[in-house]
mmCIF file of C-alpha atoms in Angstrom:
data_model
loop_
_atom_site.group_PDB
_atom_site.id
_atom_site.type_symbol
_atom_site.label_atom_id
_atom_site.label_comp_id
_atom_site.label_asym_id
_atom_site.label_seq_id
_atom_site.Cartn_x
_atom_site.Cartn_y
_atom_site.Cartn_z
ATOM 1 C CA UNK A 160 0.000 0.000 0.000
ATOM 2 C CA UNK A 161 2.649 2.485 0.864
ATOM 3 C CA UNK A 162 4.672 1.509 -2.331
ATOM 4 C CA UNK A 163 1.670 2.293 -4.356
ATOM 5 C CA UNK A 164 0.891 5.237 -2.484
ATOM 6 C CA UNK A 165 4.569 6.333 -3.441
ATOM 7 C CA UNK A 166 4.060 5.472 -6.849
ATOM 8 C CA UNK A 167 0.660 7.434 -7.496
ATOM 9 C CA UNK A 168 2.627 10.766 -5.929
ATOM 10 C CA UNK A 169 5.603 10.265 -8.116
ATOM 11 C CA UNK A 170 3.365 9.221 -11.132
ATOM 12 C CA UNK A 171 1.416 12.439 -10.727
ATOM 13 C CA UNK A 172 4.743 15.126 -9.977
ATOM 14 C CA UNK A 173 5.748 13.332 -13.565
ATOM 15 C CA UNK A 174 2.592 13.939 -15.298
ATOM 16 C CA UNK A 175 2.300 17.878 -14.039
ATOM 17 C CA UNK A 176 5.642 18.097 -14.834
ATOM 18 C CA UNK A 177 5.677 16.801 -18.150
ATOM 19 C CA UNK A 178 2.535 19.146 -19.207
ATOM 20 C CA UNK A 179 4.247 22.082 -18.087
ATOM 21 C CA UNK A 180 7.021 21.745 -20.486
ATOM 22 C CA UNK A 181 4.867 20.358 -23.201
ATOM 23 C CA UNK A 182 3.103 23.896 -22.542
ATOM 24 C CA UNK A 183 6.175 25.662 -22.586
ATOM 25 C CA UNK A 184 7.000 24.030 -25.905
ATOM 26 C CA UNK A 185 3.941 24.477 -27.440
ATOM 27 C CA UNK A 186 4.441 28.031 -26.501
ATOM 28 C CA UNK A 187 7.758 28.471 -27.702
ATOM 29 C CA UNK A 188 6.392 26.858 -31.303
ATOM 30 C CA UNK A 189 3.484 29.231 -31.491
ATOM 31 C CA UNK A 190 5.606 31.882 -31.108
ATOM 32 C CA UNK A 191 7.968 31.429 -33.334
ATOM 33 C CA UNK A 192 5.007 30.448 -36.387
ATOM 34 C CA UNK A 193 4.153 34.154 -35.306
ATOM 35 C CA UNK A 194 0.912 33.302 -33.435
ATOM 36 C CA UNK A 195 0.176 36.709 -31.393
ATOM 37 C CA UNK A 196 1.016 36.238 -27.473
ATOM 38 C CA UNK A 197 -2.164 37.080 -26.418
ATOM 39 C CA UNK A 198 -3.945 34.125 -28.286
ATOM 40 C CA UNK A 199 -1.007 31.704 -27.096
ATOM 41 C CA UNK A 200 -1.630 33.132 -23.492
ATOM 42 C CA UNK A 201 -5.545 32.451 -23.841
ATOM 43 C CA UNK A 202 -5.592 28.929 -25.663
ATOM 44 C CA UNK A 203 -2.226 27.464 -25.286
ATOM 45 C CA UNK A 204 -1.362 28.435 -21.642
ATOM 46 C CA UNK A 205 -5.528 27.667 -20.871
ATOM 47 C CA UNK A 206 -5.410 24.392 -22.208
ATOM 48 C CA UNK A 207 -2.305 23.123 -20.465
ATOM 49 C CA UNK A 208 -3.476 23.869 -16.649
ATOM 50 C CA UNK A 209 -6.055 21.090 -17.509
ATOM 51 C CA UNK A 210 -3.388 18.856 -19.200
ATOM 52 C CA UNK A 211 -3.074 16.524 -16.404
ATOM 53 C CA UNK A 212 -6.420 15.502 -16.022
ATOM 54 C CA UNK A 213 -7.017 15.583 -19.875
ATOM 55 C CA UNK A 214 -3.916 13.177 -19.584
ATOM 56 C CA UNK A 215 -5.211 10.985 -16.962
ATOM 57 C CA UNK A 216 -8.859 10.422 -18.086
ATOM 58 C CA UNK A 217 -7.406 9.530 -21.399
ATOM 59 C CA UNK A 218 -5.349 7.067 -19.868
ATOM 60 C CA UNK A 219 -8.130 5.689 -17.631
ATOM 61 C CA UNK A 220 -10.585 5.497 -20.137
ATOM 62 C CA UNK A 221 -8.117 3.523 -22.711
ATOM 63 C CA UNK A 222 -7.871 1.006 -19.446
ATOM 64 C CA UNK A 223 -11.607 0.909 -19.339
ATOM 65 C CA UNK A 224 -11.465 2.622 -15.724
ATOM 66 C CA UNK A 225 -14.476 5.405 -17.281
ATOM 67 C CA UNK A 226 -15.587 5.865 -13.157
ATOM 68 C CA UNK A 227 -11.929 7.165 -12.558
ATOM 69 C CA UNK A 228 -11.689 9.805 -15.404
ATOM 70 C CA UNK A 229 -14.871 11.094 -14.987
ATOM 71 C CA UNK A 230 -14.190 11.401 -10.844
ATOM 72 C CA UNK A 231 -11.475 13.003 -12.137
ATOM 73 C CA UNK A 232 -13.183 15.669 -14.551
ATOM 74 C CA UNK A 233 -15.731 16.192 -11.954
ATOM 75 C CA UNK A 234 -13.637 16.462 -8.855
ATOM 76 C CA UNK A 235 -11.150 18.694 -10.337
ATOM 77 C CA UNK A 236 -13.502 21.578 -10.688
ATOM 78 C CA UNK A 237 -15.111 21.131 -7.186
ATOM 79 C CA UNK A 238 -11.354 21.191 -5.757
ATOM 80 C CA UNK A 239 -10.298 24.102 -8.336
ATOM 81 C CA UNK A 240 -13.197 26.085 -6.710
ATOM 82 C CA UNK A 241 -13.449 25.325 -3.159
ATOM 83 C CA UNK A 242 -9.452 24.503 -2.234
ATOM 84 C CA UNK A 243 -7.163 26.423 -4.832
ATOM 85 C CA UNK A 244 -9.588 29.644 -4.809
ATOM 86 C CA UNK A 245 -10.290 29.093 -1.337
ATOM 87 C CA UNK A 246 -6.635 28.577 -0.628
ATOM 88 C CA UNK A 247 -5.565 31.528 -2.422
ATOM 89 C CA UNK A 248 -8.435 33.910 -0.982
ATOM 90 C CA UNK A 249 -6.712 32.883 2.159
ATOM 91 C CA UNK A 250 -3.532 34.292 0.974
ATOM 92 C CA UNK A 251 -4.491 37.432 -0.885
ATOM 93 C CA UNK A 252 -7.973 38.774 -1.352
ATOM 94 C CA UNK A 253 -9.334 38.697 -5.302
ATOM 95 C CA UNK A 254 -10.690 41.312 -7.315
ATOM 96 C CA UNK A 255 -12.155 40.629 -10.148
ATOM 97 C CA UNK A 256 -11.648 43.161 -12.868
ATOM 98 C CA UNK A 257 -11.661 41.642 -16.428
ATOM 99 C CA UNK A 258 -14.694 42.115 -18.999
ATOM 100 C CA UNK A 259 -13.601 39.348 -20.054
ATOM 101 C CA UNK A 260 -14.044 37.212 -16.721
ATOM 102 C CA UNK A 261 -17.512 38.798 -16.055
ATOM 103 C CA UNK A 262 -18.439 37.249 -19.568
ATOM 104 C CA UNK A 263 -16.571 34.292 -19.881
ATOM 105 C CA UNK A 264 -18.611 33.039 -15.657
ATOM 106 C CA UNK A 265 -21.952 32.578 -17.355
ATOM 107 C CA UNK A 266 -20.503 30.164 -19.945
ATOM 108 C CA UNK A 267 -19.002 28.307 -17.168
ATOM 109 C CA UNK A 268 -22.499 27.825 -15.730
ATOM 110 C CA UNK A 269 -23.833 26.925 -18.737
ATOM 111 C CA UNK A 270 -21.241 24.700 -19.581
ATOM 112 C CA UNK A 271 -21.551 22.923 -16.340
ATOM 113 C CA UNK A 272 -24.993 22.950 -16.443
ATOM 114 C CA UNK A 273 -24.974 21.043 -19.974
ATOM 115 C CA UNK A 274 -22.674 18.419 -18.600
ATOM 116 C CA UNK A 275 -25.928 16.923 -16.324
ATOM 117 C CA UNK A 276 -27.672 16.680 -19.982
ATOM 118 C CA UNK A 277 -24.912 14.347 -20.754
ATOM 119 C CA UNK A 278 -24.699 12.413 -17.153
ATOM 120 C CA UNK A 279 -28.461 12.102 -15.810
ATOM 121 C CA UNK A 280 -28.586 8.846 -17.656
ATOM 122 C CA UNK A 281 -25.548 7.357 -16.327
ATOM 123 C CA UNK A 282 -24.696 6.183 -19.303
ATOM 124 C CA UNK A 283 -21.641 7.804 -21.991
ATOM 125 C CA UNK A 284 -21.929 7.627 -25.370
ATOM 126 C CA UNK A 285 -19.500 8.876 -28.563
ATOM 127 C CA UNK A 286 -22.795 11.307 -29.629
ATOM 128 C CA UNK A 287 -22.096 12.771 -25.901
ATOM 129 C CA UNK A 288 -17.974 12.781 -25.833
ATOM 130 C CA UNK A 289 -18.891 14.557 -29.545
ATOM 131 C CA UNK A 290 -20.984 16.998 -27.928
ATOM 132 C CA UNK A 291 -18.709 18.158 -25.309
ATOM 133 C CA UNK A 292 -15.686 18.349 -27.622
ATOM 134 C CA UNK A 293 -17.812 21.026 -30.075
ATOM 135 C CA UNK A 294 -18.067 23.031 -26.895
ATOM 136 C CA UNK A 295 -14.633 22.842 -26.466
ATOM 137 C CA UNK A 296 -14.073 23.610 -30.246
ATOM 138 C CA UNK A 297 -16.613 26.999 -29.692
ATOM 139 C CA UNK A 298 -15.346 28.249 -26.208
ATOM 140 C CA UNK A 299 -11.802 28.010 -28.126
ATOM 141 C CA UNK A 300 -13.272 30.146 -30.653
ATOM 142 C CA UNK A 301 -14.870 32.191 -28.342
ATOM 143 C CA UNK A 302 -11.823 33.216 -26.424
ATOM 144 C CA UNK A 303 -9.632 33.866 -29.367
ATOM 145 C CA UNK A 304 -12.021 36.214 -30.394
ATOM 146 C CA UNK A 305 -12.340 37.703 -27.406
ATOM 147 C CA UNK A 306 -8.310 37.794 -27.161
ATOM 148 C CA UNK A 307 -8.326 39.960 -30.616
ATOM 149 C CA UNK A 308 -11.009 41.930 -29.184
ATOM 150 C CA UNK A 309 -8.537 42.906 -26.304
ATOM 151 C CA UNK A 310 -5.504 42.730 -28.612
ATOM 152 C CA UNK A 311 -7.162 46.080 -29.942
ATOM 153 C CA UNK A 312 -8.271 47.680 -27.302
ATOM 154 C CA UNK A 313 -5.922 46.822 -25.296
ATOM 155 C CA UNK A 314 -7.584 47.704 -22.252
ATOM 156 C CA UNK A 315 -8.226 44.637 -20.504
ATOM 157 C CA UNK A 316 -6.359 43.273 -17.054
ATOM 158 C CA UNK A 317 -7.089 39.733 -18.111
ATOM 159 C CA UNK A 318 -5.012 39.557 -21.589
ATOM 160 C CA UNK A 319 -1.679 41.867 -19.973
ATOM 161 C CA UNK A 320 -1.634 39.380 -17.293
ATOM 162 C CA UNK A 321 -1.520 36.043 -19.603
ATOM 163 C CA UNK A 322 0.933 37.955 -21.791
ATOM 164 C CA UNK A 323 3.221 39.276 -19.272
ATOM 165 C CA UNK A 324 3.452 35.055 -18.062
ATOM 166 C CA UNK A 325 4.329 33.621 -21.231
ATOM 167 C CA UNK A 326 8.241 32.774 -21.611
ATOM 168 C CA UNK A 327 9.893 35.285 -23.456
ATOM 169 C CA UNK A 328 13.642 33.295 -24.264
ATOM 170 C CA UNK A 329 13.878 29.500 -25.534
ATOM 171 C CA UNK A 330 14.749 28.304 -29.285
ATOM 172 C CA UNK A 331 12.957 25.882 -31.179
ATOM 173 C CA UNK A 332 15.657 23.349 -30.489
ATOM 174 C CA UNK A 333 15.102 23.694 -26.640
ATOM 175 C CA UNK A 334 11.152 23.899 -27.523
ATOM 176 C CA UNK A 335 11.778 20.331 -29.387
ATOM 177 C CA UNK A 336 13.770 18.755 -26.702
ATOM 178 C CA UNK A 337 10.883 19.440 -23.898
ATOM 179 C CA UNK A 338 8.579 18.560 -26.414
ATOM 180 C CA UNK A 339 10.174 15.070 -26.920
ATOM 181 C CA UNK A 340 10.727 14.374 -22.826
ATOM 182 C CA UNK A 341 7.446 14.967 -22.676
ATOM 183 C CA UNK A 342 5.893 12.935 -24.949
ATOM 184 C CA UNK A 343 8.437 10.132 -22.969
ATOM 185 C CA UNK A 344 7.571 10.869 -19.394
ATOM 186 C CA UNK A 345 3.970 11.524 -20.157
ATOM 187 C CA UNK A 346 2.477 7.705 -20.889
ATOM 188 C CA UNK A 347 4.974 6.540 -18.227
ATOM 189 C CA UNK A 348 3.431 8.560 -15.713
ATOM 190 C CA UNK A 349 0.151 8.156 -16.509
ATOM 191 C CA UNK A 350 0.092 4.396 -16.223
ATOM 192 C CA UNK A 351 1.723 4.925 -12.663
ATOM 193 C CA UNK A 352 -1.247 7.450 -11.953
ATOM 194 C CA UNK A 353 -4.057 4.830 -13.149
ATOM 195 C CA UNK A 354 -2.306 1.300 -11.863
ATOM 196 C CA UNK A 355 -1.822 2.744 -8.366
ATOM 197 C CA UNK A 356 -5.036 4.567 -8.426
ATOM 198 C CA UNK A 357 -6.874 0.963 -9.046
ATOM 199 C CA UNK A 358 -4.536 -0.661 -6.163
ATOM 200 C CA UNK A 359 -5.055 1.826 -3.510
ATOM 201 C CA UNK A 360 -8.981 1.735 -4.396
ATOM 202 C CA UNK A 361 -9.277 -2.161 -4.037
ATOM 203 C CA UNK A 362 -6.881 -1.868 -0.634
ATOM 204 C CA UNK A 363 -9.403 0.729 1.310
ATOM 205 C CA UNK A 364 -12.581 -0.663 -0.520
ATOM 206 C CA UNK A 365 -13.144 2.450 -2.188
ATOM 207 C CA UNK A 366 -14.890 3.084 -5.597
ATOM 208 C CA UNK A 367 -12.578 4.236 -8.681
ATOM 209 C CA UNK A 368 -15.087 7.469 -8.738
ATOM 210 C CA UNK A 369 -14.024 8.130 -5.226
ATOM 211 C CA UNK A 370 -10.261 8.149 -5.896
ATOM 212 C CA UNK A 371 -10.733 10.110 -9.168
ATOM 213 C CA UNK A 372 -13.016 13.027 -7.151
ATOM 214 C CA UNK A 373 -10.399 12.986 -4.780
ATOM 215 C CA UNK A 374 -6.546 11.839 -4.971
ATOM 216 C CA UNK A 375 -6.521 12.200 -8.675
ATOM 217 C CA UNK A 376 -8.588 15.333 -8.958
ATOM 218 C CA UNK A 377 -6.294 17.330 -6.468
ATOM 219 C CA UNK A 378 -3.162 15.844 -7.926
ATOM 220 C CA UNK A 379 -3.879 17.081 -11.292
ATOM 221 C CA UNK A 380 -4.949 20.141 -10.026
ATOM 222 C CA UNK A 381 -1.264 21.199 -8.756
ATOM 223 C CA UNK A 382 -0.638 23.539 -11.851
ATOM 224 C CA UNK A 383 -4.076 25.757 -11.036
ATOM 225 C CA UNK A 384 -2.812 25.746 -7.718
ATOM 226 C CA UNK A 385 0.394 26.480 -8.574
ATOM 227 C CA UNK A 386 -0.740 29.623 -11.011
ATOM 228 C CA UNK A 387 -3.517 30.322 -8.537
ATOM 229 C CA UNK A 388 -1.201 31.189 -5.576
ATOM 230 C CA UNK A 389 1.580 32.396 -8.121
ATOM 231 C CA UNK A 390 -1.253 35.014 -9.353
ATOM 232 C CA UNK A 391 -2.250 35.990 -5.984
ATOM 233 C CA UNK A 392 1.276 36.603 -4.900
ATOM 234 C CA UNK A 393 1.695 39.037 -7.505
ATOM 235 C CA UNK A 394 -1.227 40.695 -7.283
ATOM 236 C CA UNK A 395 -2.530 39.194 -10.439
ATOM 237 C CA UNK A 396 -6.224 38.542 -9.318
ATOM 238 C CA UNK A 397 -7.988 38.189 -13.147
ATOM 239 C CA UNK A 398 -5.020 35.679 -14.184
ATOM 240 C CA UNK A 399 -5.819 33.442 -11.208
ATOM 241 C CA UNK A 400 -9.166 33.704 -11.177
ATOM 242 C CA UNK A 401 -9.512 32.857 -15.133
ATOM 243 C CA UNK A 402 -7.066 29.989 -14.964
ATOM 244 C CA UNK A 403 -9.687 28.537 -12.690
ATOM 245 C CA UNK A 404 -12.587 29.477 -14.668
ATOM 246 C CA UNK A 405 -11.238 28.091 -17.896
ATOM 247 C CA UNK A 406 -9.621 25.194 -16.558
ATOM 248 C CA UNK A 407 -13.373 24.242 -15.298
ATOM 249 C CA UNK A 408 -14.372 24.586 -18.704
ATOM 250 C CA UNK A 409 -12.025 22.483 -20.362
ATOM 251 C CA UNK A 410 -12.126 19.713 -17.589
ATOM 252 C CA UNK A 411 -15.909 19.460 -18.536
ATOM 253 C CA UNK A 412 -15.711 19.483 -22.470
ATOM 254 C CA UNK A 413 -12.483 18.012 -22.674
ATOM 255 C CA UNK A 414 -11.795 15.970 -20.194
ATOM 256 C CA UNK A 415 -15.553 14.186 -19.694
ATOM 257 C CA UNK A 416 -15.743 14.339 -23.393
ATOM 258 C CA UNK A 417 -12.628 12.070 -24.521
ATOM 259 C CA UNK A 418 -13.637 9.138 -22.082
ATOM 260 C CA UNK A 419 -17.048 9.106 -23.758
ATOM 261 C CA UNK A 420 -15.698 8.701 -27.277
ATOM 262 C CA UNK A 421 -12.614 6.255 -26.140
ATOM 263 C CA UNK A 422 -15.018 3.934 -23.526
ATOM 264 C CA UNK A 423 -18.672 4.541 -24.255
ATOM 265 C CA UNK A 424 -20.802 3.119 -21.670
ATOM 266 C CA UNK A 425 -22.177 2.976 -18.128
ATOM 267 C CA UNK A 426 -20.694 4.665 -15.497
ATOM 268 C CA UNK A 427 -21.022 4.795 -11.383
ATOM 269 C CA UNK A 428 -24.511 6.650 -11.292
ATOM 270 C CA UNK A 429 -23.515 8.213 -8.089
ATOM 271 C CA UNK A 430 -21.274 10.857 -10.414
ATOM 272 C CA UNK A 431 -24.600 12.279 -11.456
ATOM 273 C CA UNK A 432 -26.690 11.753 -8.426
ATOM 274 C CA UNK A 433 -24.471 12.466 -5.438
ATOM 275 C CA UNK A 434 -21.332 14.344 -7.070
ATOM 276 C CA UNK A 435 -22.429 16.699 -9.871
ATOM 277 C CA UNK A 436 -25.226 18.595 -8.108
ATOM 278 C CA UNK A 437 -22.339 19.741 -5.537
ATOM 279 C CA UNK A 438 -20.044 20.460 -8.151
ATOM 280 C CA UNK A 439 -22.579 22.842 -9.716
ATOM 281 C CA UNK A 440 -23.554 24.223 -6.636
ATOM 282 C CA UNK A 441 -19.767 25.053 -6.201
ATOM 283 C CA UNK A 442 -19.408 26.760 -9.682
ATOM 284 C CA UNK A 443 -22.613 29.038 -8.739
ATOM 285 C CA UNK A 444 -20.867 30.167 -5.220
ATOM 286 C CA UNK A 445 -17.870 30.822 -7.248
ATOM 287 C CA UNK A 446 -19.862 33.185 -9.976
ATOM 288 C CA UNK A 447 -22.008 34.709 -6.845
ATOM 289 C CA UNK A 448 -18.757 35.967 -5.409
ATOM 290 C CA UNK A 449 -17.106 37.343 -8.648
ATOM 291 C CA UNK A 450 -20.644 38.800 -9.153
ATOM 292 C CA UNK A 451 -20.927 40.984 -6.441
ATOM 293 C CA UNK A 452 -21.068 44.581 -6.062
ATOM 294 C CA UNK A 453 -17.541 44.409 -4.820
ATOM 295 C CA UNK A 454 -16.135 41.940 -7.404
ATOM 296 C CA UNK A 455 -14.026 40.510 -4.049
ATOM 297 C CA UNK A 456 -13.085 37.183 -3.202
ATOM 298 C CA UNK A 457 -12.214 38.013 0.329
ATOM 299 C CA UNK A 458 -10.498 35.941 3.233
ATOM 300 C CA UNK A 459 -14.150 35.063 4.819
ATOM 301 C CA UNK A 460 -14.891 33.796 1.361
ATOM 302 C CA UNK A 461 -12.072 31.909 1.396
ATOM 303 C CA UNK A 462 -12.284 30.757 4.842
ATOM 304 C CA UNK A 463 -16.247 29.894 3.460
ATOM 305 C CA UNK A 464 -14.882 27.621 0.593
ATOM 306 C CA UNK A 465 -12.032 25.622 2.545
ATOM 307 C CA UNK A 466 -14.355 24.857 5.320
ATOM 308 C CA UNK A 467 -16.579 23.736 2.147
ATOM 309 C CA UNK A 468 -13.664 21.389 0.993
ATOM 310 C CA UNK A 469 -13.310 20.097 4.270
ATOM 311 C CA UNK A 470 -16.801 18.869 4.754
ATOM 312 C CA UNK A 471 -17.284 17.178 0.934
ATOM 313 C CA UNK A 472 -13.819 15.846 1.723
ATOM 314 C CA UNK A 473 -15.451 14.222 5.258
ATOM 315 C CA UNK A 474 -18.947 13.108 3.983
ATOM 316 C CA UNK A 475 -17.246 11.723 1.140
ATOM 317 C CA UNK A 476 -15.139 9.553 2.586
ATOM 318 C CA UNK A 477 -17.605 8.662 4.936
ATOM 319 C CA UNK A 478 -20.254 7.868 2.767
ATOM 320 C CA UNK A 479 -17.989 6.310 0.468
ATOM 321 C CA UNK A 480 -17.478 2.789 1.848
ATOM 322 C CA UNK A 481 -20.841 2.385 2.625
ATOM 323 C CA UNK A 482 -21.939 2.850 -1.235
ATOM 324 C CA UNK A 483 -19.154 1.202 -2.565
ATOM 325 C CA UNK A 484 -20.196 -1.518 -5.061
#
């Protein structure tokens, strides 16, 4: 147990790791094709925060483990929401001052809400996994419009921020190298993730959906947390708070739609019944607070959505072994 404990940590370090440089590759390669910074910063840089789990759900599903990848999709927005923002609010008060953000919330929402069109059945099929990834395809669209729409105005908080973090050295050999050690480490890890995931489940009687919502999620999580607290630091409040908000996005169309077009087919029906109600309840907490008159994501908000962690962590473990198939 403690070896495969040791494993699943290592196996996750290696598969954050290995999408950070495949980001900074791919950024280095847009750059030099002459793709504008500000549409690398909102598509590039936006995709690779939910890497990981995009990684591991294609892994899981491609071992027929469709309860762990879609814990995984699900989980990682409640934990983006209640223990990285939570976390950071902690740290350094938000405030939310992007157009961009206030319009980009409500697509979240709907976005999430969608997903329960896709789930109530319990069932995933490659019509659904299809469905999801032409969201993906239009909120890409979306964004890069709205990136051009900044590009000339120039007056948004959101797009200087993403710019100002986007590595300004590296050659295209470097860029090639990462690329390559990536594309090594990344199926490598990933197997460690999903083979010690499935031992550690079986050893405390748990469900795959379980260790997905929870190990997994916050695992692949690190790099929001990372840029989260990094944004917060800095005083960057629209940068953090948009990783989080696009990073929900993706993990919904992306990484819930892949599964359902590698391994179509019935899932744990608890995901729908117990686990996406709270993770849409989360997501309209989170656009209440960046909604107010204030636009501030205080430390009593923060203190608000830790506590929140806290408890789903403690009924879920608790209800957990009693449900357990």
């Amino acid at each position: 147990m403690l070896l495969a404990t040791a494993l699943l940590i290592i196996g996750l370090l290696l598969v954050v790791y290995s999408a950070d440089r495949l980001v900074y590759a791919a950024s280095i390669l847009c750059r030099t094709l002459g793709i504008p910074p500000i549409i690398i910063g909102m598509t590039v840089v936006g995709i690779g925060t939910s890497l990981p789990e995009i990684i591991v759900s294609v892994a899981a599903s491609m071992h027929g483990q469709i309860d762990l990848a879609i814990g995984t999709a699900i989980g990682s927005n409640i934990v983006n929401i209640l223990l990285i923002l939570g976390l950071a609010a902690l740290l350094h008060p938000f405030t939310v001052h992007s157009d961009i953000l206030r319009r980009e919330m409500p697509l979240m929402l709907i976005v999430s809400l969608l997903a329960g069109c896709v789930l109530y059945n319990g069932e995933l099929s490659r019509i659904d996994g299809l469905f999801l990834l032409a969201l993906a395809v239009l909120w890409l669209l979306y964004i890069i419009k709205l990136a051009r729409l900044a590009e000339r105005q120039g007056n948004d908080s959101l797009t200087r921020e993403q710019v100002e973090e986007l590595p300004r050295d590296g050659s295209l050999p470097v860029a090639f190298l990462w690329l390559g050690l990536a594309l090594i480490i990344m199926p490598v890890a990933t197997r460690m993730v999903v083979d010690n995931a499935t031992v550690l489940a079986n050893y405390f009687a748990m469900s795959e959906l379980t260790i997905g919502l929870t190990v997994i999620a916050i695992g692949t999580s690190l790099p929001e947390l990372a840029t989260t607290i990094a944004g917060a630091r800095k005083g960057e409040d629209d940068i953090a708070i948009g990783n989080i908000i696009g990073a929900n996005i993706f993990n919904i169309a992306i990484v819930l739609g892949l599964p359902a077009l590698i391994a179509p087919g019935a899932f744990n029906p608890q995901a729908f019944t117990r686990d996406y109600g709270v993770m849409v309840l989360v997501s309209i907490v989170f656009a209440l607070l960046c909604w107010r008159r204030k636009r501030q994501i205080g430390k009593g908000a923060g203190l608000l959505l830790t506590g929140g962690f806290i408890v789903w962590l403690a009924m879920l473990y608790w209800v957990a072994p009693l449900l357990v198939e």
